[in-house]
């Protein structure tokens, strides 16, 4: 469980998907979303691969690119983040804001509701739900809505998501 992180950016890319017992070179390219998420991880000097770390433990905030299927939940909470995400002070501010959010909501961040929070028509949402899992649908709708609107620039209001 990676816990909660902050979605910073996303892009759509084609990735190779291996199905069943196909040969190595018989992979299918499938479009998917890649979401850049700032997560709290164990120190990279001790753990070369990104490793989950509780916000209460010693670690570092780092941007990790994830495929959309890795995102378990999206919160309706939005937070202000600094423009410069390279500075240690900026990363520490994001970590502290995530900790305060968990305290404020007693560890249970409010989840994004596509109908109430995004203005999605209930009939359209029900139709779409028949074809996708709820988690993937909410993630895809949020990303597509952000893409269409060309919403606020990086460093303003960003969604808080959880990775599992």
Short mmCIF file of C-alpha atoms in Angstrom, two decimals:
data_model
loop_
_atom_site.label_atom_id
_atom_site.label_comp_id
_atom_site.label_asym_id
_atom_site.label_seq_id
_atom_site.Cartn_x
_atom_site.Cartn_y
_atom_site.Cartn_z
CA UNK A 1 0.00 0.00 0.00
CA UNK A 2 1.58 3.26 -1.16
CA UNK A 3 -0.91 5.39 0.73
CA UNK A 4 -1.95 8.83 -0.45
CA UNK A 5 0.02 10.91 -2.94
CA UNK A 6 -0.52 13.98 -5.09
CA UNK A 7 -1.21 13.67 -8.82
CA UNK A 8 0.90 16.24 -10.67
CA UNK A 9 0.59 15.45 -14.35
CA UNK A 10 -0.59 12.79 -16.78
CA UNK A 11 -0.03 11.70 -20.35
CA UNK A 12 -1.42 9.05 -22.64
CA UNK A 13 1.15 6.58 -23.98
CA UNK A 14 1.17 3.24 -25.70
CA UNK A 15 2.72 0.46 -23.65
CA UNK A 16 3.43 -3.16 -24.50
CA UNK A 17 0.97 -5.60 -22.98
CA UNK A 18 1.87 -9.29 -22.95
CA UNK A 19 -1.16 -11.56 -23.12
CA UNK A 20 -1.25 -15.21 -22.08
CA UNK A 21 1.52 -17.40 -23.42
CA UNK A 22 2.45 -15.28 -26.43
CA UNK A 23 6.01 -15.01 -27.57
CA UNK A 24 8.14 -12.16 -26.23
CA UNK A 25 7.98 -10.22 -29.52
CA UNK A 26 4.21 -10.78 -29.84
CA UNK A 27 3.24 -8.05 -27.38
CA UNK A 28 0.24 -5.82 -28.07
CA UNK A 29 0.55 -2.04 -27.80
CA UNK A 30 -2.31 -0.58 -25.80
CA UNK A 31 -2.90 3.11 -25.03
CA UNK A 32 -2.93 3.90 -21.33
CA UNK A 33 -2.53 6.89 -19.05
CA UNK A 34 0.69 7.51 -17.15
CA UNK A 35 0.14 9.63 -14.02
CA UNK A 36 3.03 11.42 -12.32
CA UNK A 37 2.40 11.17 -8.59
CA UNK A 38 4.37 12.67 -5.72
CA UNK A 39 4.69 9.91 -3.12
CA UNK A 40 6.53 9.47 0.13
CA UNK A 41 9.11 6.71 -0.35
CA UNK A 42 12.01 5.22 1.58
CA UNK A 43 15.38 6.90 1.05
CA UNK A 44 16.69 6.00 -2.45
CA UNK A 45 20.27 5.71 -1.15
CA UNK A 46 19.23 2.71 0.96
CA UNK A 47 16.47 1.40 -1.36
CA UNK A 48 17.33 1.92 -5.07
CA UNK A 49 13.81 0.94 -6.19
CA UNK A 50 10.90 3.14 -5.02
CA UNK A 51 9.57 1.56 -1.83
CA UNK A 52 6.44 2.67 0.06
CA UNK A 53 7.00 4.61 3.26
CA UNK A 54 4.53 5.90 5.83
CA UNK A 55 4.34 9.68 6.17
CA UNK A 56 5.41 9.22 9.81
CA UNK A 57 8.61 7.39 8.83
CA UNK A 58 11.91 8.84 7.63
CA UNK A 59 11.84 9.06 3.84
CA UNK A 60 11.60 11.43 0.89
CA UNK A 61 8.93 12.83 -1.39
CA UNK A 62 9.53 11.92 -5.02
CA UNK A 63 7.60 12.01 -8.29
CA UNK A 64 6.89 8.48 -9.50
CA UNK A 65 5.28 7.77 -12.91
CA UNK A 66 2.49 5.19 -12.54
CA UNK A 67 0.09 3.53 -14.92
CA UNK A 68 -3.54 4.46 -14.34
CA UNK A 69 -4.44 0.96 -13.15
CA UNK A 70 -2.16 1.51 -10.12
CA UNK A 71 -4.42 4.26 -8.77
CA UNK A 72 -6.88 2.84 -6.28
CA UNK A 73 -8.85 5.94 -5.23
CA UNK A 74 -9.07 9.64 -6.02
CA UNK A 75 -10.00 12.05 -3.27
CA UNK A 76 -12.19 15.10 -3.78
CA UNK A 77 -9.64 17.04 -1.70
CA UNK A 78 -7.52 19.44 -3.70
CA UNK A 79 -4.39 21.10 -2.40
CA UNK A 80 -2.18 24.00 -3.35
CA UNK A 81 1.36 22.95 -4.18
CA UNK A 82 4.40 25.10 -4.78
CA UNK A 83 5.49 25.81 -8.38
CA UNK A 84 9.02 24.52 -7.76
CA UNK A 85 8.79 20.86 -6.79
CA UNK A 86 12.55 20.32 -6.83
CA UNK A 87 13.33 22.20 -3.62
CA UNK A 88 13.42 20.11 -0.44
CA UNK A 89 11.26 22.73 1.33
CA UNK A 90 8.52 22.35 -1.30
CA UNK A 91 8.54 18.58 -0.98
CA UNK A 92 8.41 18.83 2.82
CA UNK A 93 5.44 21.21 2.58
CA UNK A 94 3.54 18.67 0.44
CA UNK A 95 4.35 15.89 2.92
CA UNK A 96 3.13 17.98 5.85
CA UNK A 97 -0.04 18.93 3.96
CA UNK A 98 -0.78 15.25 3.28
CA UNK A 99 -0.23 14.45 6.98
CA UNK A 100 -2.55 17.29 8.03
CA UNK A 101 -5.19 16.06 5.57
CA UNK A 102 -5.06 12.58 7.04
CA UNK A 103 -5.44 14.02 10.54
CA UNK A 104 -8.28 16.31 9.48
CA UNK A 105 -10.23 13.48 7.84
CA UNK A 106 -9.19 10.93 10.48
CA UNK A 107 -7.30 8.81 7.91
CA UNK A 108 -10.26 8.56 5.55
CA UNK A 109 -9.97 11.17 2.78
CA UNK A 110 -13.32 11.96 1.09
CA UNK A 111 -13.52 10.21 -2.28
CA UNK A 112 -14.27 11.89 -5.58
CA UNK A 113 -17.86 11.41 -6.74
CA UNK A 114 -18.12 11.77 -10.56
CA UNK A 115 -21.75 12.91 -10.43
CA UNK A 116 -21.48 15.50 -7.62
CA UNK A 117 -17.86 16.62 -7.90
CA UNK A 118 -17.34 16.49 -11.67
CA UNK A 119 -20.80 17.31 -12.98
CA UNK A 120 -21.08 14.02 -14.90
CA UNK A 121 -24.63 13.19 -15.99
CA UNK A 122 -25.96 10.28 -13.85
CA UNK A 123 -27.38 8.40 -16.86
CA UNK A 124 -24.12 8.69 -18.81
CA UNK A 125 -22.15 7.59 -15.76
CA UNK A 126 -24.38 4.54 -15.25
CA UNK A 127 -23.95 3.61 -18.94
CA UNK A 128 -20.17 3.97 -18.69
CA UNK A 129 -20.04 1.96 -15.45
CA UNK A 130 -21.46 -1.02 -17.34
CA UNK A 131 -18.30 -1.07 -19.46
CA UNK A 132 -15.56 -0.21 -16.94
CA UNK A 133 -14.73 -0.75 -13.31
CA UNK A 134 -15.71 2.18 -11.12
CA UNK A 135 -12.12 2.93 -10.14
CA UNK A 136 -10.84 3.05 -13.73
CA UNK A 137 -13.84 5.05 -14.87
CA UNK A 138 -13.42 7.77 -12.24
CA UNK A 139 -9.71 8.02 -13.01
CA UNK A 140 -10.27 8.15 -16.78
CA UNK A 141 -13.09 10.70 -16.52
CA UNK A 142 -11.00 12.93 -14.29
CA UNK A 143 -8.01 12.79 -16.61
CA UNK A 144 -10.10 13.34 -19.75
CA UNK A 145 -11.97 16.24 -18.15
CA UNK A 146 -8.66 17.86 -17.15
CA UNK A 147 -7.33 17.30 -20.66
CA UNK A 148 -10.37 18.84 -22.37
CA UNK A 149 -10.53 21.86 -20.09
CA UNK A 150 -6.77 22.45 -20.13
CA UNK A 151 -7.34 23.14 -16.46
CA UNK A 152 -5.08 25.12 -14.20
CA UNK A 153 -1.32 25.04 -14.76
CA UNK A 154 0.96 22.73 -12.79
CA UNK A 155 1.45 23.92 -9.26
CA UNK A 156 -2.07 25.07 -8.49
CA UNK A 157 -4.85 22.73 -7.33
CA UNK A 158 -4.01 19.04 -7.66
CA UNK A 159 -5.94 15.92 -6.72
CA UNK A 160 -4.90 13.67 -3.89
CA UNK A 161 -4.91 10.01 -4.85
CA UNK A 162 -4.10 6.71 -3.19
CA UNK A 163 -1.94 3.98 -4.73
CA UNK A 164 -2.20 0.31 -3.79
#
